[in-house]
Amino acid sequence: MDARQLADRFEEQYGSGEGEVRFFHAPGRVNLIGEHIDYNGGYVLPAALEFGTTLLIRPRSDRMLRLSSTNFPYPLTVAVDETADAKTGEWTDYPVGVVVELAKSGRELSRGYDILVHGDIPNGAGLSSSASLEVAVAYALLTLEGHPIDRTDIAQLSQRAENRFAGVNCGIMDQFAVANGKRDHAILLMCDTLEFKHVPFRTEGYKLVIGNTNKRRGLFDSKYNERRAQCDEAVRELRQAFPELELLAQLDAARYEANKHLIRDETVRKRAAHVIAENGRVLQSVEALQRHDLERFGQLMIASHESLRDLYEVSCEELDVMVEEALRIEGTAGSRMTGAGFGGCTVSLVKESAVPRFIEHVGEAYQRRTGLAAEFYVCSVGDGVKEQDCGDKLAAEGE
Ligand code: GLA
C-alpha cells in the first residue's frame, strides 16, 4: 500500500478529524551472524531491512487510544489509563505493551491517539515483525509527546514490552537493530554493554538473499527458553573457575577450552561451545567485511550454520535443506539460518549474476525435498526507525 492508500484507509477508519496525520517507518531485521549470542552478552551483527512497518498517527482531544492494522483483524479501543489491563492475546498486545512500558518509565501519554499500522514483513518468518511494530509505536509516541529520542532506550523498552506480552524471553538484538539500523551498514553490537558501531556493508557484486522456508515454528517459545536455561547452567558450572562470570560470552575461547570439563552435561557443553565459537566468528566477520573479503565472510556464515545445526541444535530439516541447496550454486559465498531457528528464514550471500539461478534452483529443490514452497527476497540494508515526510507527496497527488 502506498502513502495515499494508507492515508485513505486511515480516514475511512477514523474519520477526517482535526490535526495532522504523521507517518513513521520501522524496518524488519536480518541477523548476518552472531546467533543466540545476545542473551549471552556477546557480539551480534544484524542489519535493518528495507521492508518493515509503516505507522500513521494522529492525536485525539480525549484520552482514548485506537489501534488498527491493515494486516490483522481485531482493532482495539482502550482508554490510555486502562492499557495495563488491555491484554487480548492479539497483535495489539505489542503496541499496548509499549504504552504500558512508557508509563512505567514515567512517560504516561498526555492524550489519546488514533494509530493505523501496515506491515510488509512476512509474519512468523523470524524477520522481527513484532520488534518492528514495537519500535515504530515507541518512536512515534515519544516524538508526538515531545520527549527526547534515545534509540537504545527505545530498544530496551520495546524488549520489555515483548518479554512481558509475548512469553518469549528474547534478547535485545532485534529491537536494537530496528531502532539503530543504517542504510548499507551492519550493526556490530556488544550485547552486554550495548556499545555498538555501524560497519559498512559493501557488497558490490553480491546480493543478500533471504529465503523463507515457510515452515511454521513449532514449540518455538519453550525451546528458546530451554536454550537460555542451558547457557545459564553452563555459567553456573564455569563459576567454579571464574567466580565473577555472569554471562557465557564473557569467556574467550582459550579460557573456555581450558575449563570446559567443568560442565558435566554433554548437551550443555555443546551449547556453550557454540556460543564461544560463534561470538569469535562475529569479530572475524567484521574484519573480513572491513577487508571487503566477502568469500571469507561467507565461510564464516557456513560455519555458523553448522554450529547452530550440530551444537546448538536450533535448525530444522527445512532450514538445512535450504542451506544445502544454496551452497550447491556456484556464486553462493555463504548461507545460514538466521534468527531463533526451528523454521523461519535463511540468509545467503550470492554473486549478483547467480541470483536468478539461485532462486530457481533452490526454490525447485526445496519444494521437491520438503513439499513446501519457499519465498525469496533480494534485500538491501535500510535505515532504522524514522519519521517519513509524506505530506509533500500527498499534497502533490491531491492537486
Ligand atoms: C530471536 C530473539 C533474539 C535473538 C535471536 C537468536 O530473534 O528475539 O533476541 O536471541 O532469536 O539470535
Coordinates of C-alpha atoms and ligand atoms in Angstrom, one line a residue:
M1 CA 0.0 0.0 0.0
D2 CA 1.4 3.4 -0.8
A3 CA 1.1 6.6 1.3
R4 CA -2.1 7.7 -0.5
Q5 CA -3.9 4.4 0.1
L6 CA -2.8 4.3 3.7
A7 CA -4.0 7.9 4.3
D8 CA -7.4 7.0 2.7
R9 CA -7.6 3.9 4.9
F10 CA -6.8 6.0 8.0
E11 CA -9.6 8.4 7.2
E12 CA -12.0 5.5 6.5
Q13 CA -11.2 4.0 9.8
Y14 CA -11.1 7.1 12.0
G15 CA -12.9 9.9 10.0
S16 CA -11.3 13.2 8.9
G17 CA -10.7 14.6 12.4
E18 CA -8.5 17.5 13.3
G19 CA -4.8 17.7 13.3
E20 CA -2.2 16.3 11.0
V21 CA -1.7 12.6 10.3
R22 CA 2.1 11.8 10.6
F23 CA 3.9 8.8 9.1
F24 CA 6.6 6.7 10.6
H25 CA 8.5 3.7 9.4
A26 CA 10.4 1.0 11.3
P27 CA 12.3 -1.8 9.4
G28 CA 12.5 -5.6 10.0
R29 CA 15.9 -7.0 10.6
V30 CA 18.1 -9.8 9.4
N31 CA 21.0 -11.1 11.6
L32 CA 24.1 -11.6 9.4
I33 CA 26.0 -13.6 12.1
G34 CA 26.1 -14.0 15.9
E35 CA 23.1 -16.2 16.6
H36 CA 21.8 -17.0 20.1
I37 CA 24.5 -14.7 21.4
D38 CA 22.6 -11.6 22.5
Y39 CA 21.3 -13.1 25.8
N40 CA 24.8 -14.5 26.4
G41 CA 26.2 -11.0 26.4
G42 CA 28.4 -11.3 23.3
Y43 CA 28.7 -9.7 19.8
V44 CA 26.0 -9.8 17.1
L45 CA 25.9 -8.4 13.6
P46 CA 22.3 -7.7 12.5
A47 CA 21.2 -5.2 9.8
A48 CA 17.9 -3.4 9.2
L49 CA 15.9 -4.3 6.1
E50 CA 14.0 -2.1 3.7
F51 CA 10.7 -3.7 4.4
G52 CA 9.0 -3.0 7.7
T53 CA 6.1 -1.4 9.5
T54 CA 4.5 1.9 8.4
L55 CA 2.6 3.7 11.1
L56 CA 0.1 6.6 10.8
I57 CA -0.8 8.5 13.9
R58 CA -2.9 11.5 14.8
P59 CA -3.5 12.9 18.3
R60 CA -7.0 13.0 19.8
S61 CA -8.6 15.5 22.1
D62 CA -9.7 12.9 24.6
R63 CA -7.7 10.1 26.3
M64 CA -8.8 7.2 24.1
L65 CA -6.2 5.1 22.2
R66 CA -7.5 3.5 19.0
L67 CA -5.4 0.9 17.2
S68 CA -6.0 -0.8 13.9
S69 CA -3.9 -2.7 11.3
T70 CA -4.2 -3.4 7.6
N71 CA -2.8 -6.9 8.2
F72 CA -4.9 -8.2 11.1
P73 CA -8.5 -8.1 12.4
Y74 CA -9.3 -7.1 15.9
P75 CA -8.8 -3.3 16.2
L76 CA -8.8 -2.1 19.8
T77 CA -10.2 1.0 21.5
V78 CA -8.9 1.5 25.1
A79 CA -8.6 4.4 27.5
V80 CA -5.0 5.4 27.9
D81 CA -5.3 5.0 31.6
E82 CA -6.6 1.4 31.3
T83 CA -3.9 0.0 29.0
A84 CA -2.4 -2.1 31.8
D85 CA -5.5 -4.3 31.6
A86 CA -5.9 -4.4 27.9
K87 CA -4.0 -7.7 27.1
T88 CA -6.0 -9.6 24.5
G89 CA -3.6 -12.2 23.0
E90 CA -3.8 -10.4 19.7
W91 CA -1.4 -8.2 17.8
T92 CA -2.5 -5.1 19.8
D93 CA -0.6 -6.5 22.8
Y94 CA 2.7 -5.2 21.3
P95 CA 1.6 -1.5 21.0
V96 CA -0.3 -1.7 24.2
G97 CA 2.8 -3.3 25.9
V98 CA 4.9 -0.3 24.7
V99 CA 2.4 2.2 26.1
V100 CA 2.5 0.4 29.4
E101 CA 6.3 0.4 29.5
L102 CA 6.3 4.1 28.6
A103 CA 4.0 4.8 31.6
K104 CA 6.1 2.7 33.9
S105 CA 9.2 4.8 33.0
G106 CA 7.3 8.0 33.9
R107 CA 6.1 8.9 30.4
E108 CA 2.4 8.4 30.6
L109 CA 0.6 9.6 27.5
S110 CA -0.7 13.1 27.9
R111 CA -3.7 12.4 25.5
G112 CA -5.2 9.8 23.2
Y113 CA -4.1 8.8 19.7
D114 CA -5.5 7.1 16.5
I115 CA -3.0 4.7 15.1
L116 CA -3.1 2.6 11.9
V117 CA -0.2 0.2 11.1
H118 CA 0.7 -1.6 7.9
G119 CA 3.4 -4.2 7.8
D120 CA 5.1 -5.7 4.8
I121 CA 7.4 -8.1 6.7
P122 CA 6.3 -11.7 6.4
N123 CA 4.9 -12.7 9.8
G124 CA 6.4 -15.6 11.7
A125 CA 9.4 -15.6 9.4
G126 CA 11.9 -14.6 12.0
L127 CA 12.5 -11.2 10.4
S128 CA 11.3 -9.3 13.5
S129 CA 7.9 -8.1 12.5
S130 CA 7.0 -7.7 16.2
A131 CA 10.1 -5.7 17.1
S132 CA 9.4 -3.5 14.1
L133 CA 5.9 -2.8 15.4
E134 CA 7.0 -2.1 18.9
V135 CA 9.8 0.2 17.9
A136 CA 7.6 2.1 15.4
V137 CA 5.0 2.7 18.2
A138 CA 7.6 3.7 20.8
Y139 CA 9.3 6.1 18.4
A140 CA 6.1 7.7 17.1
L141 CA 4.6 8.2 20.6
L142 CA 7.8 9.7 22.0
T143 CA 8.0 12.1 19.1
L144 CA 4.4 13.2 19.3
E145 CA 4.7 13.6 23.1
G146 CA 7.7 15.8 22.7
H147 CA 10.1 13.5 24.6
P148 CA 13.8 13.2 23.7
I149 CA 14.6 10.3 21.4
D150 CA 17.2 7.8 22.7
R151 CA 17.3 4.8 20.4
T152 CA 18.9 2.5 22.9
D153 CA 16.2 3.4 25.4
I154 CA 13.5 2.7 22.7
A155 CA 15.1 -0.7 22.0
Q156 CA 15.1 -1.6 25.7
L157 CA 11.6 -0.6 26.4
S158 CA 10.3 -2.4 23.3
Q159 CA 12.2 -5.5 24.5
R160 CA 10.5 -5.3 27.9
A161 CA 7.1 -5.0 26.1
E162 CA 7.9 -8.1 24.1
N163 CA 9.1 -10.1 27.2
R164 CA 6.0 -9.1 29.1
F165 CA 3.4 -9.8 26.4
A166 CA 4.9 -12.5 24.0
G167 CA 6.2 -15.0 26.5
V168 CA 9.5 -15.4 24.6
N169 CA 12.3 -14.3 26.8
C170 CA 14.0 -12.7 23.8
G171 CA 17.3 -10.7 23.9
I172 CA 17.9 -7.1 22.8
M173 CA 19.2 -7.8 19.3
D174 CA 16.0 -7.4 17.3
Q175 CA 14.7 -4.2 18.8
F176 CA 18.2 -2.7 18.8
A177 CA 18.7 -3.4 15.1
V178 CA 15.3 -2.0 14.2
A179 CA 16.0 1.2 16.3
N180 CA 19.6 1.7 15.2
G181 CA 19.8 0.5 11.6
K182 CA 21.7 2.5 9.0
R183 CA 21.5 2.2 5.2
D184 CA 24.2 0.0 3.7
H185 CA 25.6 -0.7 7.2
A186 CA 25.5 -3.7 9.6
I187 CA 25.4 -3.1 13.3
L188 CA 28.2 -4.6 15.5
L189 CA 26.5 -4.7 18.9
M190 CA 28.1 -5.7 22.1
C191 CA 25.0 -7.0 23.9
D192 CA 26.4 -6.9 27.5
T193 CA 27.3 -3.2 27.4
L194 CA 25.1 -2.1 24.4
E195 CA 28.0 -0.3 22.8
F196 CA 27.8 -0.5 19.1
K197 CA 29.2 0.7 15.8
H198 CA 28.0 0.8 12.3
V199 CA 30.1 -1.4 10.0
P200 CA 29.9 -0.6 6.2
F201 CA 28.3 -3.5 4.5
R202 CA 29.6 -3.1 1.0
T203 CA 28.6 -6.0 -1.1
E204 CA 29.3 -4.8 -4.6
G205 CA 28.8 -7.7 -7.0
Y206 CA 26.9 -9.7 -4.3
K207 CA 23.3 -9.7 -3.1
L208 CA 21.8 -10.6 0.2
V209 CA 19.1 -13.2 -0.5
I210 CA 16.7 -14.1 2.3
G211 CA 14.9 -17.5 1.8
N212 CA 11.7 -18.1 3.7
T213 CA 11.2 -21.8 4.4
N214 CA 7.5 -21.1 5.2
K215 CA 7.9 -23.7 7.9
R216 CA 5.8 -22.8 11.0
R217 CA 7.9 -22.5 14.1
G218 CA 6.6 -25.3 16.3
L219 CA 7.2 -25.1 20.1
F220 CA 9.5 -22.2 19.5
D221 CA 9.0 -20.4 22.8
S222 CA 9.7 -23.4 25.0
K223 CA 12.8 -24.4 23.0
Y224 CA 14.2 -20.9 23.0
N225 CA 13.7 -20.6 26.8
E226 CA 15.3 -24.0 27.2
R227 CA 18.5 -22.9 25.4
R228 CA 18.7 -19.9 27.6
A229 CA 18.4 -22.1 30.7
Q230 CA 21.2 -24.4 29.4
C231 CA 23.5 -21.4 28.9
D232 CA 22.8 -20.3 32.5
E233 CA 23.7 -23.8 33.7
A234 CA 27.0 -23.6 31.8
V235 CA 27.7 -20.3 33.5
R236 CA 26.9 -21.7 36.9
E237 CA 29.4 -24.6 36.4
L238 CA 32.1 -22.5 35.0
R239 CA 31.9 -20.2 38.0
Q240 CA 34.0 -22.9 39.8
A241 CA 36.9 -21.4 37.9
F242 CA 35.6 -17.9 37.3
P243 CA 33.5 -16.8 40.3
E244 CA 32.8 -13.4 38.7
L245 CA 31.4 -14.9 35.4
E246 CA 27.9 -13.6 34.7
L247 CA 27.4 -14.3 31.0
L248 CA 28.8 -17.1 28.9
A249 CA 30.2 -14.8 26.1
Q250 CA 32.4 -13.0 28.7
L251 CA 34.8 -16.0 28.3
D252 CA 37.3 -16.1 25.5
A253 CA 37.9 -19.4 23.6
A254 CA 41.2 -20.2 25.3
R255 CA 39.8 -19.9 28.8
Y256 CA 36.7 -21.8 27.8
E257 CA 38.8 -24.7 26.3
A258 CA 40.9 -24.9 29.5
N259 CA 37.8 -25.2 31.7
K260 CA 35.1 -26.8 29.6
H261 CA 35.5 -30.1 31.6
L262 CA 33.7 -28.3 34.5
I263 CA 30.5 -28.6 32.5
R264 CA 29.2 -32.1 33.3
D265 CA 26.3 -32.4 30.9
E266 CA 27.4 -33.1 27.4
T267 CA 24.4 -31.3 25.8
V268 CA 25.1 -28.2 27.9
R269 CA 28.8 -28.4 26.8
K270 CA 27.7 -28.4 23.2
R271 CA 25.5 -25.3 23.7
A272 CA 28.4 -23.5 25.4
A273 CA 30.9 -24.5 22.6
H274 CA 28.5 -22.9 20.0
V275 CA 28.3 -19.6 22.0
I276 CA 32.1 -19.3 22.5
A277 CA 32.9 -20.0 18.8
E278 CA 30.0 -18.0 17.3
N279 CA 31.0 -15.0 19.4
G280 CA 34.5 -15.2 17.9
R281 CA 33.1 -15.6 14.4
V282 CA 31.3 -12.2 14.7
L283 CA 34.6 -10.3 15.2
Q284 CA 36.2 -12.3 12.4
S285 CA 33.3 -11.4 10.1
V286 CA 33.7 -7.7 10.9
E287 CA 37.4 -8.0 10.0
A288 CA 36.6 -9.8 6.7
L289 CA 33.9 -7.2 5.8
Q290 CA 36.4 -4.4 6.5
R291 CA 38.9 -6.0 4.1
H292 CA 35.9 -6.5 1.7
D293 CA 36.7 -10.2 1.8
L294 CA 33.2 -11.5 1.1
E295 CA 34.3 -15.0 0.4
R296 CA 35.8 -15.3 3.9
F297 CA 32.7 -13.8 5.4
G298 CA 30.7 -16.4 3.5
Q299 CA 32.8 -19.2 5.0
L300 CA 32.1 -17.9 8.5
M301 CA 28.3 -17.9 7.7
I302 CA 28.6 -21.6 6.7
A303 CA 30.5 -22.4 9.9
S304 CA 27.8 -20.6 11.9
H305 CA 25.1 -22.7 10.3
E306 CA 26.9 -25.9 11.0
S307 CA 27.3 -24.9 14.7
L308 CA 23.6 -24.0 15.1
R309 CA 22.7 -27.3 13.5
D310 CA 25.1 -29.6 15.3
L311 CA 25.9 -27.9 18.6
Y312 CA 23.1 -25.6 19.5
E313 CA 20.5 -27.7 17.7
V314 CA 18.1 -25.0 16.7
S315 CA 18.0 -25.7 13.0
C316 CA 15.4 -28.0 11.4
E317 CA 15.3 -30.1 8.2
E318 CA 13.8 -27.3 6.1
L319 CA 16.5 -24.8 7.1
D320 CA 19.2 -27.4 6.5
V321 CA 17.8 -28.4 3.1
M322 CA 17.6 -24.8 2.0
V323 CA 21.2 -24.0 3.1
E324 CA 22.5 -27.2 1.5
E325 CA 20.8 -26.4 -1.9
A326 CA 22.0 -22.8 -1.7
L327 CA 25.6 -24.0 -1.3
R328 CA 25.3 -26.1 -4.4
I329 CA 25.1 -22.9 -6.5
E330 CA 28.3 -21.6 -7.9
G331 CA 28.4 -18.0 -6.8
T332 CA 27.0 -18.6 -3.3
A333 CA 29.6 -17.2 -0.9
G334 CA 27.8 -18.3 2.3
S335 CA 24.4 -19.3 3.6
R336 CA 23.0 -19.9 7.1
M337 CA 19.8 -19.9 9.1
T338 CA 19.0 -16.5 10.6
G339 CA 17.1 -15.6 13.8
A340 CA 16.0 -18.0 16.5
G341 CA 15.7 -21.1 14.3
F342 CA 13.2 -24.0 14.2
G343 CA 11.8 -22.6 10.9
G344 CA 11.9 -19.1 9.6
C345 CA 14.5 -17.9 7.1
T346 CA 17.9 -18.4 5.7
V347 CA 20.3 -15.6 4.6
S348 CA 22.7 -16.1 1.8
L349 CA 25.3 -14.0 0.2
V350 CA 25.2 -14.6 -3.6
K351 CA 27.0 -13.2 -6.6
E352 CA 24.7 -10.9 -8.4
S353 CA 25.0 -12.8 -11.6
A354 CA 24.0 -16.0 -9.9
V355 CA 20.9 -14.7 -8.1
P356 CA 18.3 -15.8 -10.8
R357 CA 19.8 -19.3 -10.9
F358 CA 19.9 -19.4 -7.1
I359 CA 16.2 -18.6 -6.7
E360 CA 15.2 -21.0 -9.4
H361 CA 17.3 -23.9 -8.3
V362 CA 16.9 -23.6 -4.5
G363 CA 13.2 -23.0 -4.9
E364 CA 12.7 -26.0 -7.0
A365 CA 14.9 -28.4 -5.0
Y366 CA 13.5 -27.2 -1.7
Q367 CA 9.9 -27.8 -2.8
R368 CA 10.8 -31.3 -4.2
R369 CA 12.6 -32.3 -0.9
T370 CA 10.3 -30.8 1.7
G371 CA 6.9 -30.3 -0.1
L372 CA 6.9 -26.7 0.9
A373 CA 7.0 -23.6 -1.4
A374 CA 9.8 -21.2 -0.5
E375 CA 9.8 -17.5 -1.0
F376 CA 12.9 -15.3 -1.7
Y377 CA 13.6 -11.7 -1.0
V378 CA 16.6 -10.0 -2.6
C379 CA 17.4 -7.4 0.0
S380 CA 19.2 -4.2 0.6
V381 CA 20.1 -2.9 4.0
G382 CA 17.9 0.0 5.1
D383 CA 17.7 2.6 7.8
G384 CA 16.4 2.3 11.4
V385 CA 13.1 3.7 12.6
K386 CA 12.3 7.3 11.4
E387 CA 9.6 9.7 10.6
Q388 CA 8.6 9.8 6.9
D389 CA 7.7 13.0 5.3
C390 CA 4.7 12.0 3.3
G391 CA 3.0 15.4 3.4
D392 CA 4.5 16.8 0.2
K393 CA 3.8 13.7 -1.8
L394 CA 0.2 13.6 -0.7
A395 CA -0.3 17.3 -1.4
A396 CA 1.2 16.9 -4.9
E397 CA -1.1 13.9 -5.6
G398 CA -4.1 15.9 -4.4
E399 CA -3.6 18.8 -6.8
Ligands
GLA1 C1 15.3 -14.2 18.4 C2 15.4 -13.3 19.6 C3 16.7 -12.5 19.6 C4 17.9 -13.5 19.5 C5 17.6 -14.4 18.3 C6 18.7 -15.5 18.2 O1 15.3 -13.4 17.2 O2 14.3 -12.3 19.6 O3 16.8 -11.8 20.8 O4 18.1 -14.2 20.6 O5 16.4 -15.0 18.3 O6 19.9 -15.0 17.9

